[in-house]
mmCIF file of C-alpha atoms (C1' of nucleotides) in Angstrom:
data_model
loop_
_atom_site.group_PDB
_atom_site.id
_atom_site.type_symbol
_atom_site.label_atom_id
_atom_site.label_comp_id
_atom_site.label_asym_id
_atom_site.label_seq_id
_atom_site.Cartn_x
_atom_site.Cartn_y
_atom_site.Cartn_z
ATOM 1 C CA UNK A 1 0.000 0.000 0.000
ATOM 2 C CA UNK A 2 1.154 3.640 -0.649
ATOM 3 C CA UNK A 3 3.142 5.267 2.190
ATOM 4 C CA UNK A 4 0.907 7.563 3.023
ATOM 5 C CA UNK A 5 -2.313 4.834 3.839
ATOM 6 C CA UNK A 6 -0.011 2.999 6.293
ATOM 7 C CA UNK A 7 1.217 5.528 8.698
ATOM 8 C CA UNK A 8 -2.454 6.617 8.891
ATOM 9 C CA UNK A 9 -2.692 2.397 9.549
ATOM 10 C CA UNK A 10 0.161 2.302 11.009
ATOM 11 C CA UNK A 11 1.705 5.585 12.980
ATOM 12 C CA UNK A 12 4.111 3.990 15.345
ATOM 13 C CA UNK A 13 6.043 2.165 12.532
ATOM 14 C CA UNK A 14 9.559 2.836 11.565
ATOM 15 C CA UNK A 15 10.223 3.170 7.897
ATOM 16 C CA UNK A 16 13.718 2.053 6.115
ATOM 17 C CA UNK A 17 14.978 3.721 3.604
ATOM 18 C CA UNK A 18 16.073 1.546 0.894
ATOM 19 C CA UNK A 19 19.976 0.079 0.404
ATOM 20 C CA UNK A 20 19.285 -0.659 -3.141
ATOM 21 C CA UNK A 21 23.423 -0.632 -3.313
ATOM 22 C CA UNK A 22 22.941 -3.852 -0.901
ATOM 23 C CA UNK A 23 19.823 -5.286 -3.255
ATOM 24 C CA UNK A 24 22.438 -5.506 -5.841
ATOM 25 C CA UNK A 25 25.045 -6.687 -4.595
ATOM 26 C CA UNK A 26 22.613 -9.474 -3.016
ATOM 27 C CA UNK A 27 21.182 -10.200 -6.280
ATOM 28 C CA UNK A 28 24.550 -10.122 -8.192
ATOM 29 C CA UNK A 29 25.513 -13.438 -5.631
ATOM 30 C CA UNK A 30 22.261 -14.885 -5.753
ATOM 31 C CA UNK A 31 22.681 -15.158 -9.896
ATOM 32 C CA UNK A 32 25.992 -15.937 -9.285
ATOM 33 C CA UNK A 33 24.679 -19.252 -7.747
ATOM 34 C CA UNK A 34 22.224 -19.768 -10.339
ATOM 35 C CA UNK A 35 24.873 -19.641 -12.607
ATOM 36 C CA UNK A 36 26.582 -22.383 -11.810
ATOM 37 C CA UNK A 37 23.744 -24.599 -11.876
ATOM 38 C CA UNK A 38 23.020 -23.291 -15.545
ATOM 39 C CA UNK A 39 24.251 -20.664 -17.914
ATOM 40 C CA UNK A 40 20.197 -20.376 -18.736
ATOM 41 C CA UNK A 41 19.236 -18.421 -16.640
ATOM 42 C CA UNK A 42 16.756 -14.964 -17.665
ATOM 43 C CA UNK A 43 16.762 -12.382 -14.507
ATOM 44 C CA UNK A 44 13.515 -10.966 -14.581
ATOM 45 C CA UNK A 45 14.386 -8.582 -11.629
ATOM 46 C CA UNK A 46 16.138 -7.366 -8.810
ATOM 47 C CA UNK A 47 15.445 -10.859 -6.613
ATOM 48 C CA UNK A 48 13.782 -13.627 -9.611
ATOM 49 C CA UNK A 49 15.039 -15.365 -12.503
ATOM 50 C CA UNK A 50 14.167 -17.999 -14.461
ATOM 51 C CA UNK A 51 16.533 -21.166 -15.229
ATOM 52 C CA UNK A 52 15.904 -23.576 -17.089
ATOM 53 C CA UNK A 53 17.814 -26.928 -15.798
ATOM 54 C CA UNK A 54 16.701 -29.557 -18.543
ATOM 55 C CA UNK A 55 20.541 -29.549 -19.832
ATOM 56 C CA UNK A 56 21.667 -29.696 -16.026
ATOM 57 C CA UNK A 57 19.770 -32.688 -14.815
ATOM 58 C CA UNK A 58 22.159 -34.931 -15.774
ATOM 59 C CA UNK A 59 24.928 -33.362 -13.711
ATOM 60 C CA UNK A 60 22.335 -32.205 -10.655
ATOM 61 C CA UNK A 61 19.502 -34.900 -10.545
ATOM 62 C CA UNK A 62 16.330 -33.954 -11.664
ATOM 63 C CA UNK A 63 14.601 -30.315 -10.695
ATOM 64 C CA UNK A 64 13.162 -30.291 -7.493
ATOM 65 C CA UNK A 65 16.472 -31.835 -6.174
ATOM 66 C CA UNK A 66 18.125 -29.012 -7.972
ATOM 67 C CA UNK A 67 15.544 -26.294 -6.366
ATOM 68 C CA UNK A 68 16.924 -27.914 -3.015
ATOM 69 C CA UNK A 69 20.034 -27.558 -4.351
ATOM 70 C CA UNK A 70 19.849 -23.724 -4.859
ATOM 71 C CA UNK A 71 18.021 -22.916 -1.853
ATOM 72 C CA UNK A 72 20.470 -24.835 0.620
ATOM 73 C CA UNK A 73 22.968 -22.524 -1.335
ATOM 74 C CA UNK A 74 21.483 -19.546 -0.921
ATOM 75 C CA UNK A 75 20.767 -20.109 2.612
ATOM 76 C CA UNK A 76 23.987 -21.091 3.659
ATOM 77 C CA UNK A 77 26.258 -18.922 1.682
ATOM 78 C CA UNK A 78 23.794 -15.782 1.747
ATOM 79 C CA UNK A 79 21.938 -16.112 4.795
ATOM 80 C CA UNK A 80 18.765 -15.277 2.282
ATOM 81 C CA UNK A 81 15.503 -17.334 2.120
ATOM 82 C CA UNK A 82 14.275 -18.425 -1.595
ATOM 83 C CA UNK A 83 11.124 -19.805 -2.675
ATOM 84 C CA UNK A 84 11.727 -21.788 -5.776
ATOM 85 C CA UNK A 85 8.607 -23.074 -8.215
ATOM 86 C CA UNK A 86 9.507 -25.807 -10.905
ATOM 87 C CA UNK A 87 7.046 -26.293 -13.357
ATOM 88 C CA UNK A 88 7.443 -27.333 -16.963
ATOM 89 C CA UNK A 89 6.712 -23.572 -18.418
ATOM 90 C CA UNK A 90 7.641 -20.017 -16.975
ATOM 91 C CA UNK A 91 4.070 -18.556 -16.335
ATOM 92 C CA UNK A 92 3.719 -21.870 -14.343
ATOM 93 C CA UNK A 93 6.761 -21.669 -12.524
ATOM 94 C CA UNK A 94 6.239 -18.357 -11.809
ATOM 95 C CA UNK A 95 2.609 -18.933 -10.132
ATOM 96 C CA UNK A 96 4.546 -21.645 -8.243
ATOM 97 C CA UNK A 97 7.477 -19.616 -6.527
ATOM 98 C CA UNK A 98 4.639 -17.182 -5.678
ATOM 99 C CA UNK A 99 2.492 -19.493 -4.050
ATOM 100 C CA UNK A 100 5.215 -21.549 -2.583
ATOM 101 C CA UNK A 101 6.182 -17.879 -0.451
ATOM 102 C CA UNK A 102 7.781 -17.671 1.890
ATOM 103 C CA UNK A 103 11.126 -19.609 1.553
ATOM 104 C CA UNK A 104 9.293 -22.235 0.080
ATOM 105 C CA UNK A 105 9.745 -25.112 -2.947
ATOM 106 C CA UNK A 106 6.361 -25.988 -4.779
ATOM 107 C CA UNK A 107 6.660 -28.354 -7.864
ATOM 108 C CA UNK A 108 3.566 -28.708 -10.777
ATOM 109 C CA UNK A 109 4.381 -31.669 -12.585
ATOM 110 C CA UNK A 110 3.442 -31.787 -16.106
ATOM 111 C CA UNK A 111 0.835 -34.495 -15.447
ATOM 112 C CA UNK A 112 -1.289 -31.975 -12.426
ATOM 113 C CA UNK A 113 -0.743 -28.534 -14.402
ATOM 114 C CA UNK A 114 -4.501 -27.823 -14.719
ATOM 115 C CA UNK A 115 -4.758 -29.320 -11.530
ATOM 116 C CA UNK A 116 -2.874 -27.179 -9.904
ATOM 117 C CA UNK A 117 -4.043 -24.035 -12.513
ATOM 118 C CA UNK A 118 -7.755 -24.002 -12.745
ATOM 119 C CA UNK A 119 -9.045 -23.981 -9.415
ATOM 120 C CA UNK A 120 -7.043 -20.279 -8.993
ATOM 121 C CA UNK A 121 -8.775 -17.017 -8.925
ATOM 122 C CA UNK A 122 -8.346 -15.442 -12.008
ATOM 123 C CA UNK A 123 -5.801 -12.685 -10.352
ATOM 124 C CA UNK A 124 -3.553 -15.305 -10.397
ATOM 125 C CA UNK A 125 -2.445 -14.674 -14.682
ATOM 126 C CA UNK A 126 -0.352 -12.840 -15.605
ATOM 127 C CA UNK A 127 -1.399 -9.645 -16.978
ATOM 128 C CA UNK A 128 -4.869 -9.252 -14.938
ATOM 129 C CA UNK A 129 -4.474 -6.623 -12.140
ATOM 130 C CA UNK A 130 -7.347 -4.705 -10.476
ATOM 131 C CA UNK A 131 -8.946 -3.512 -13.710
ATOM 132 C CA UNK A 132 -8.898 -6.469 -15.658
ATOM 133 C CA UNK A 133 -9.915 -8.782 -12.705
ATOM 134 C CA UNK A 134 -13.194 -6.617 -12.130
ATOM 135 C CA UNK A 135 -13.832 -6.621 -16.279
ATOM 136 C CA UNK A 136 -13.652 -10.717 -16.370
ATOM 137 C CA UNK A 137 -16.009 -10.436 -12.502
ATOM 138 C CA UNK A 138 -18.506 -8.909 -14.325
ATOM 139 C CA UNK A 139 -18.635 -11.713 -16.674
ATOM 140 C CA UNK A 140 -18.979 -13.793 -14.002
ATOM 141 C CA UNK A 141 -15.183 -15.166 -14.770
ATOM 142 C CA UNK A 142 -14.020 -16.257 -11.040
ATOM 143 C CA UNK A 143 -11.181 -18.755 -11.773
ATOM 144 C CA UNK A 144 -8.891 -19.773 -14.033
ATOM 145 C CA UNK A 145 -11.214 -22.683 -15.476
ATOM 146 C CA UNK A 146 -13.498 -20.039 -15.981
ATOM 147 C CA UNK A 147 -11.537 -17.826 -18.014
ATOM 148 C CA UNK A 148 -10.470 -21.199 -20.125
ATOM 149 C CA UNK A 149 -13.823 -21.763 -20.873
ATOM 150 C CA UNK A 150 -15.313 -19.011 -21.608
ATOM 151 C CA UNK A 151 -15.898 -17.988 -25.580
ATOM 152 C CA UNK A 152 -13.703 -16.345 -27.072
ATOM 153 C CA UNK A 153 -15.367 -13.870 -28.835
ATOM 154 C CA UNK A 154 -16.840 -12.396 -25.122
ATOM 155 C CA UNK A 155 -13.117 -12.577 -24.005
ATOM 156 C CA UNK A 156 -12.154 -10.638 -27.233
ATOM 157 C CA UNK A 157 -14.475 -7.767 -26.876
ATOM 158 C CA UNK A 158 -14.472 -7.160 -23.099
ATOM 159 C CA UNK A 159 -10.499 -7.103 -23.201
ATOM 160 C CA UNK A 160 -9.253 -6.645 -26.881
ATOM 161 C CA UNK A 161 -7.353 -8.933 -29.136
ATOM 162 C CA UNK A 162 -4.023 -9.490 -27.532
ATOM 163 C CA UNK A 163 -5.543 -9.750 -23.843
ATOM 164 C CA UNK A 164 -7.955 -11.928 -24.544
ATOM 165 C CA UNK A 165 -5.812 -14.828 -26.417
ATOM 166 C CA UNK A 166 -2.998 -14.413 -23.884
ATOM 167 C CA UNK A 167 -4.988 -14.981 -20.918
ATOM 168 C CA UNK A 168 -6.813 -17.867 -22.524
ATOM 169 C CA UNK A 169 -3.379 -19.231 -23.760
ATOM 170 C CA UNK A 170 -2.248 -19.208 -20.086
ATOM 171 C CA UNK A 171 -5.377 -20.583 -18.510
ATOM 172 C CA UNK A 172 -5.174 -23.797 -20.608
ATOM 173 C CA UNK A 173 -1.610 -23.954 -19.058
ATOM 174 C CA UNK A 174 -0.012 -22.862 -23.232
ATOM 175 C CA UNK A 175 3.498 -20.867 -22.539
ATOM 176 C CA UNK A 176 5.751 -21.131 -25.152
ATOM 177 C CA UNK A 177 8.348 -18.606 -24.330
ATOM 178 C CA UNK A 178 11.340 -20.117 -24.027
ATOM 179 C CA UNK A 179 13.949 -18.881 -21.355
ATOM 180 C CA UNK A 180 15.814 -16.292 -23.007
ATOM 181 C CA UNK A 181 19.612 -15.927 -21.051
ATOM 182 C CA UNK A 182 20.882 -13.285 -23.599
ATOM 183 C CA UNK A 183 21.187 -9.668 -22.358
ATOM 184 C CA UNK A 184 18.115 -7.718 -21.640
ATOM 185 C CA UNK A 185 17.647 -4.999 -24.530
ATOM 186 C CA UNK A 186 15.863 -1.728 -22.275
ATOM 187 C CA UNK A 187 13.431 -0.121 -24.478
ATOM 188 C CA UNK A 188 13.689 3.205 -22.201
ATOM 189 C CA UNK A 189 15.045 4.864 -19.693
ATOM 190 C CA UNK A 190 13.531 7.375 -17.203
ATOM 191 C CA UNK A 191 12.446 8.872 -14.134
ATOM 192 C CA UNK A 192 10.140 10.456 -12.159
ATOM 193 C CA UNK A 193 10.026 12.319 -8.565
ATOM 194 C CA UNK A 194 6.801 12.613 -6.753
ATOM 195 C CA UNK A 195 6.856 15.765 -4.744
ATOM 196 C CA UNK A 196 6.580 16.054 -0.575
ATOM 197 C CA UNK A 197 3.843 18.443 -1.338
ATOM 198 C CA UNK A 198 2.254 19.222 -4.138
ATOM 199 C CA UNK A 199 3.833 21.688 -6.389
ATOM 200 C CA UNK A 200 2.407 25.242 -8.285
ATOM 201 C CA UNK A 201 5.474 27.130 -8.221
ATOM 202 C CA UNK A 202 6.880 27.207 -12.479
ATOM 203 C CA UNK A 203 11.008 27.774 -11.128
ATOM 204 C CA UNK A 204 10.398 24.832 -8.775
ATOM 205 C CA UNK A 205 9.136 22.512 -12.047
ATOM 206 C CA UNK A 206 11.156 23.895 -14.388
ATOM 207 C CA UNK A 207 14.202 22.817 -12.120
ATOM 208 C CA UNK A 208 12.799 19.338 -11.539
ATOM 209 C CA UNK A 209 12.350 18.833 -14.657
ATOM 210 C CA UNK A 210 16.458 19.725 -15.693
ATOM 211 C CA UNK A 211 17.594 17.570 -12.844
ATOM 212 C CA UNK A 212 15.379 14.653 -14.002
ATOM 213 C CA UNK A 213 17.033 15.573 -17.319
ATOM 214 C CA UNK A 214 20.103 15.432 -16.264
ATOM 215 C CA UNK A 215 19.659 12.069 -14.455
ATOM 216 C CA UNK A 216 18.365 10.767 -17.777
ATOM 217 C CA UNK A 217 21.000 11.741 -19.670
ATOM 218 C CA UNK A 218 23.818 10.713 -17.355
ATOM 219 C CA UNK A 219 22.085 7.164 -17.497
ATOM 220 C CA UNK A 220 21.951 7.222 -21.605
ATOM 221 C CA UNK A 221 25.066 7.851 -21.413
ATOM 222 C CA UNK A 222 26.154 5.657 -19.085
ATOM 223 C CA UNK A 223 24.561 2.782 -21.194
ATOM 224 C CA UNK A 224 25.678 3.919 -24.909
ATOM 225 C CA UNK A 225 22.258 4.783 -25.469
ATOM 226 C CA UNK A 226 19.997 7.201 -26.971
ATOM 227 C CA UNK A 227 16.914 7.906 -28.118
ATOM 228 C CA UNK A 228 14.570 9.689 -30.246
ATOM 229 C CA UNK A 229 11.305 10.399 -28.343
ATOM 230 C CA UNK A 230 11.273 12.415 -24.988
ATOM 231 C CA UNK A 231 8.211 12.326 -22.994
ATOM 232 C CA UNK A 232 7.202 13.456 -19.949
ATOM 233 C CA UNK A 233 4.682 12.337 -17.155
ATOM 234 C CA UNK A 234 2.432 14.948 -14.961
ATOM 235 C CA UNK A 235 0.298 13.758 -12.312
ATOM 236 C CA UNK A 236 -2.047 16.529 -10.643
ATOM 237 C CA UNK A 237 -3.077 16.942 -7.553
ATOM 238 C CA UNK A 238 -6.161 15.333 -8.130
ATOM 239 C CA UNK A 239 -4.204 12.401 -9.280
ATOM 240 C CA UNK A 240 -5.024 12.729 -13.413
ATOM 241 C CA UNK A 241 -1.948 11.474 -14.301
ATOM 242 C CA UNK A 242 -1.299 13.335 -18.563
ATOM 243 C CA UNK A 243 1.722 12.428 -20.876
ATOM 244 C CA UNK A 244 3.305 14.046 -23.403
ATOM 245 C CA UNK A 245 6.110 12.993 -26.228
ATOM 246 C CA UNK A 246 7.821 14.516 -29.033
ATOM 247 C CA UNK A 247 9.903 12.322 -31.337
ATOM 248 C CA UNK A 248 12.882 13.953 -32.708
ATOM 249 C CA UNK A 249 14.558 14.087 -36.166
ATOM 250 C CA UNK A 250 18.014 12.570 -34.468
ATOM 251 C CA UNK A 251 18.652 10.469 -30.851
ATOM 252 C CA UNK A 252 19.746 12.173 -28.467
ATOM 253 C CA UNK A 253 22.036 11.714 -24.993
ATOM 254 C CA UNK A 254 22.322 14.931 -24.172
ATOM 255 C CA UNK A 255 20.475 16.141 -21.165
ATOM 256 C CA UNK A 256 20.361 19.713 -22.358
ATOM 257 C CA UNK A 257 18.020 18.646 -25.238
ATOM 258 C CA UNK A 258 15.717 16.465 -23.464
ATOM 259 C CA UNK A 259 15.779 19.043 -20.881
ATOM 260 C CA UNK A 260 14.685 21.713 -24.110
ATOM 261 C CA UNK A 261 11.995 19.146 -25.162
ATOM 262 C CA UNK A 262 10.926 18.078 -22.034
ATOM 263 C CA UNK A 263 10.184 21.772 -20.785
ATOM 264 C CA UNK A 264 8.691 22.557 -23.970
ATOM 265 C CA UNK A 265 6.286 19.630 -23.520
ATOM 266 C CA UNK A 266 5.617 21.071 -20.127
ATOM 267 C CA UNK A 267 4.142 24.304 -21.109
ATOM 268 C CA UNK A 268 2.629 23.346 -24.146
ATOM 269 C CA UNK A 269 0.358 21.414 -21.558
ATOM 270 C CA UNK A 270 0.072 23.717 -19.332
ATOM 271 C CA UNK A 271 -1.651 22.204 -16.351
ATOM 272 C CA UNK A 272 -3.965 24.379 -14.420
ATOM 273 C CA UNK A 273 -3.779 22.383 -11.641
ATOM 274 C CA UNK A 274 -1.054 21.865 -9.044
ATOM 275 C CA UNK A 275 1.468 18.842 -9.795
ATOM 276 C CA UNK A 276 2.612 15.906 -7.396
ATOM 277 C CA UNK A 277 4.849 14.022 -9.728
ATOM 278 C CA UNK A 278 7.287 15.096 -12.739
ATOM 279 C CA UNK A 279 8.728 12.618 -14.717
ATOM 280 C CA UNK A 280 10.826 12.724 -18.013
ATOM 281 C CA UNK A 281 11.670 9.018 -20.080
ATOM 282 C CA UNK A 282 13.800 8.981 -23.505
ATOM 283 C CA UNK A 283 12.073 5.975 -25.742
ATOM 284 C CA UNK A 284 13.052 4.692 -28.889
ATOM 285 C CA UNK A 285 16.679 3.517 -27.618
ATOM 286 C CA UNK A 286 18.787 2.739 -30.295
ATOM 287 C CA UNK A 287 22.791 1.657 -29.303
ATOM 288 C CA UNK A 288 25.509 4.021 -29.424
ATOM 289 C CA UNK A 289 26.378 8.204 -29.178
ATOM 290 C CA UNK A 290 24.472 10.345 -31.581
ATOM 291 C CA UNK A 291 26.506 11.457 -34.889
ATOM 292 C CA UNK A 292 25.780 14.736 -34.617
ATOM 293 C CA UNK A 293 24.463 17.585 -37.312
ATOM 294 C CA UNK A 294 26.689 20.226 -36.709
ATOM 295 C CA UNK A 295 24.587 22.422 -38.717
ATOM 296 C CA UNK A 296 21.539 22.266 -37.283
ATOM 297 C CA UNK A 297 22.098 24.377 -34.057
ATOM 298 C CA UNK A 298 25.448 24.845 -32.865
ATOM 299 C CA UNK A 299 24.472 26.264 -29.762
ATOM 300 C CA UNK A 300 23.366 23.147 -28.604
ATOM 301 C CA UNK A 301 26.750 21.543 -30.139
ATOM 302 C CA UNK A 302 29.227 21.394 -26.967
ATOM 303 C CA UNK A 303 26.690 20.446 -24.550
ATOM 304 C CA UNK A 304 27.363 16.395 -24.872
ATOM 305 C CA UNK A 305 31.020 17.229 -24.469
ATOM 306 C CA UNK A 306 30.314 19.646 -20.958
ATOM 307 C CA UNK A 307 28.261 16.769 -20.492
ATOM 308 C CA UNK A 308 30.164 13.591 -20.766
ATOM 309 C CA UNK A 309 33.047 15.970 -18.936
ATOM 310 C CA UNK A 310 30.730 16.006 -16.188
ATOM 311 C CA UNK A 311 30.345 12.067 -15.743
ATOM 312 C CA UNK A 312 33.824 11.961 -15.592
ATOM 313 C CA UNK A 313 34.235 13.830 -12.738
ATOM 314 C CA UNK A 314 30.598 12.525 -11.001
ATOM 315 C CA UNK A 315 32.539 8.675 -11.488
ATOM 316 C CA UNK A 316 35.752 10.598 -9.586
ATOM 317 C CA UNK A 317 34.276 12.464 -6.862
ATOM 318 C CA UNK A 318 30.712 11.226 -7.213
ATOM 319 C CA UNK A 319 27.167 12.835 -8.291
ATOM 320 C CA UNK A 320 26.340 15.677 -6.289
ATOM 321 C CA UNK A 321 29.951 17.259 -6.958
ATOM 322 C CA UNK A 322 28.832 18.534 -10.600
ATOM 323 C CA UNK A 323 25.431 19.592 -12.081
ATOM 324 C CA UNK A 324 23.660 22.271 -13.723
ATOM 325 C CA UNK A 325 24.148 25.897 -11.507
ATOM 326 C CA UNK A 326 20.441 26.239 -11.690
ATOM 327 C CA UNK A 327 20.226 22.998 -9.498
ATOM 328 C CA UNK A 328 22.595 24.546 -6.793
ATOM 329 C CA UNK A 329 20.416 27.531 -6.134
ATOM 330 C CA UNK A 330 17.478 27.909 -3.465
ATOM 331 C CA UNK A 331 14.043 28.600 -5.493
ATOM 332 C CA UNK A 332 13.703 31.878 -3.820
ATOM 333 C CA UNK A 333 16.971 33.068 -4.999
ATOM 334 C CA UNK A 334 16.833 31.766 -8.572
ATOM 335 C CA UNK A 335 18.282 33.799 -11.481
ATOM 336 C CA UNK A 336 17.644 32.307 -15.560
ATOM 337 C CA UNK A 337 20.528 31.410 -16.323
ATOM 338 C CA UNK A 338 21.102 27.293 -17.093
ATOM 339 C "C1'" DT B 1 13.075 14.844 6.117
ATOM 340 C "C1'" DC B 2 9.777 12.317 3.852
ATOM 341 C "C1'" DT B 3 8.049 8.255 2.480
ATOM 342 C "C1'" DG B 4 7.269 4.884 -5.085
ATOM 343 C "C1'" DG B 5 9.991 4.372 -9.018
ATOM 344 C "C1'" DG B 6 11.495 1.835 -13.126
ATOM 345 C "C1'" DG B 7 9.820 -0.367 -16.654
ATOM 346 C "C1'" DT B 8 6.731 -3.073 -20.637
ATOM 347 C "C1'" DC B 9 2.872 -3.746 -23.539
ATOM 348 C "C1'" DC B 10 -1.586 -2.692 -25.658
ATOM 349 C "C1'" DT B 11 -5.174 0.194 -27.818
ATOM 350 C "C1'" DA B 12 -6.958 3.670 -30.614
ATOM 351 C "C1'" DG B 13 -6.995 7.552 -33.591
ATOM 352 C "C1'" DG B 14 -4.742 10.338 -36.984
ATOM 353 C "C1'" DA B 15 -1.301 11.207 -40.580
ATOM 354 C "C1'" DC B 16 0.929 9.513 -44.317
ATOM 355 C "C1'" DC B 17 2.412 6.421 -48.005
ATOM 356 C "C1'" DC B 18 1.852 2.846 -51.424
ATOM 357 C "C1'" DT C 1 -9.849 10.610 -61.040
ATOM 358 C "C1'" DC C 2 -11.841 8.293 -57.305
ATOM 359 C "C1'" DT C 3 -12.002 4.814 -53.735
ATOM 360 C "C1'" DG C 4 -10.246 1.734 -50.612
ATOM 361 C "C1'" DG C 5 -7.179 -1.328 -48.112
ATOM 362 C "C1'" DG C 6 -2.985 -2.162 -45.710
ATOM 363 C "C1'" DG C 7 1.175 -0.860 -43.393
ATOM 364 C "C1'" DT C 8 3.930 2.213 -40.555
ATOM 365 C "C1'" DC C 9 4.793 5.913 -37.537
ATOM 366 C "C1'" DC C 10 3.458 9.064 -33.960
ATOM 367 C "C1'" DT C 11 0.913 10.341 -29.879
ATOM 368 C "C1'" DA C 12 -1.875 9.816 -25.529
ATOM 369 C "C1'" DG C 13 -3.635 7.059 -22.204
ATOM 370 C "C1'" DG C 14 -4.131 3.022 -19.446
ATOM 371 C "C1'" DA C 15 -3.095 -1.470 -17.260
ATOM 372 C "C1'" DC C 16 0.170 -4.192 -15.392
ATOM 373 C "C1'" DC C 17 4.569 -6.104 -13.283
ATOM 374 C "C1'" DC C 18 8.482 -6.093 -9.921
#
DNA sequence: TCTGGGGTCCTAGGACCC
DNA sequence: TCTGGGGTCCTAGGACCC
């Protein structure tokens, strides 16, 4: 639940801030060990994976003895608890580990999969959430045998084409995918700050929006990226959450320009209202630094060198030693100058 | 001091091209 | 010249996942 709805719960409780420093260097040892039971293996986050051990049963026994295998490792060498599902596809493996929680080991042999799959509530697929659960409710769709049965066509038109055959897919126990170990290709990369209190004040936005810039850029650049379309995200106080996006003629790493487009975006929309979260995401990644058109606008020409400058000395000395002067100032005592 | 943020995918409409 | 279909790209919004 959001922060806010559990102190009102909750007052007397103490909050951690996340180490996410320690997350990764938990999750880098944890994958570590899966990698030695099989160079298969897809992270699909922080603390999950999926392996897939048919070429390592030979060498390690059959699955569950390898699940044991992994979670005596983890326990012993990491002092972490694991819940491991095996199951003969990933959907169903990954229903398993989440119903085998906490520190558990739950195995859906290929003989019980529907079994094991159709008496669940329909929250239980992947891909229906709050929304979509209420949408298959009203068709009186409880559980998954429900949602297998059901005809298509009312599946179709209460959830659109691609929802409606990948749910059914899943609830007849169909997942193809294969694990995939290769690198993970991001398709983005962004980020957004939801404010203490929320925000009317144009200096105070304008600045957010160049330091989420900035962070954005740093990252691009940071992972030989860059992309083409800027967008941002405004939520209002009233919680309408509004995008906007501009694609440009070249990609771009350069916080300055997403910063230019970004802002632009910003008061094009103008939002009467006041704003509790800012967020700014480059999208259509494509692999390495732009070639630049020199011609095109040489005042913005120099900027990726200031910039990439500047993640020099951030890796040296560390972030907050460099960054835009109009980040350093108090909003009171602002002057225009970037 | 205060207390989500980082992503993916899908849909739908419009523009544009063949 | 007119009509129409299909494909692609762009944009905005929404749902969902971890």
């Amino acid at each position: 639940m959001p922060g806010v709805q559990a102190r009102r719960l909750c007052p007397q409780a103490v909050f951690l801030a996340p180490d996410m420093a320690a997350y990764a260097e938990a999750s880098r040892a944890v994958m570590a060990i899966f990698g030695d039971v099989t160079p298969m293996v897809e992270p699909i986050s922080i603390d999950e994976a999926f392996l897939d051990v048919a070429g390592a049963q030979r060498l390690l026994g059959p699955p569950t003895e390898i699940a044991r295998l992994i979670k005596r490792r983890v326990a012993t060498e990491l002092r972490l608890p694991c819940t491991v599902g095996v199951a003969p596809t990933k959907f169903l493996a990954k229903l398993a580990s989440t119903r085998g929680k906490p520190d558990g080991l739950l195995v859906v042999p290929a003989d019980g999969v529907l079994e094991f799959l159709h008496p669940l509530p329909v929250e239980a697929l992947w891909g229906v959430g709050e929304k979509t659960a209420e949408v298959l409710r009203r068709l009186g769709l409880r559980t998954v045998a429900d949602v297998a049965a059901a005809p298509s066509g009312l599946l179709r038109r209460a959830l659109g084409e691609a929802s409606a055959r990948h749910l059914q897919e899943l609830a007849a126990g169909h997942d193809p995918r294969p694990v995939f170990a290769g690198a993970r290709v991001e398709k983005s990369i962004g980020t957004e700050t939801t404010f203490a209190e929320d925000v009317a004040d144009a200096d105070t936005l304008r600045r957010t929006l160049l330091a989420l810039s900035t962070k954005v850029g740093a990252r691009l650049r940071a992972a030989g990226q860059s992309g083409r379309t800027v967008a941002i995200k405004v939520r209002l106080a009233d919680f309408t959450t509004l995008s906007r996006s501009r694609t440009l003629g070249e990609p771009t790493d350069v916080a300055r320009e997403i910063f230019a487009v970004a802002w632009a975006l910003f008061e094009a929309l103008a939002p009467g209202d006041k704003i509790r979260l800012l967020g700014v995401r480059v999208e259509g990644l494509a692999a390495g630094a732009t070639a630049h058109q020199l011609a095109l606008d040489e005042r913005t020409h120099g900027w990726r060198d200031a910039e990439v400058a500047t993640d020099a000395a951030a890796a040296r000395f560390g972030e907050r030693v460099i960054g835009p002067a109009s980040l350093l100032r108090a909003p009171a005592n602002h002057d225009k100058q970037e």
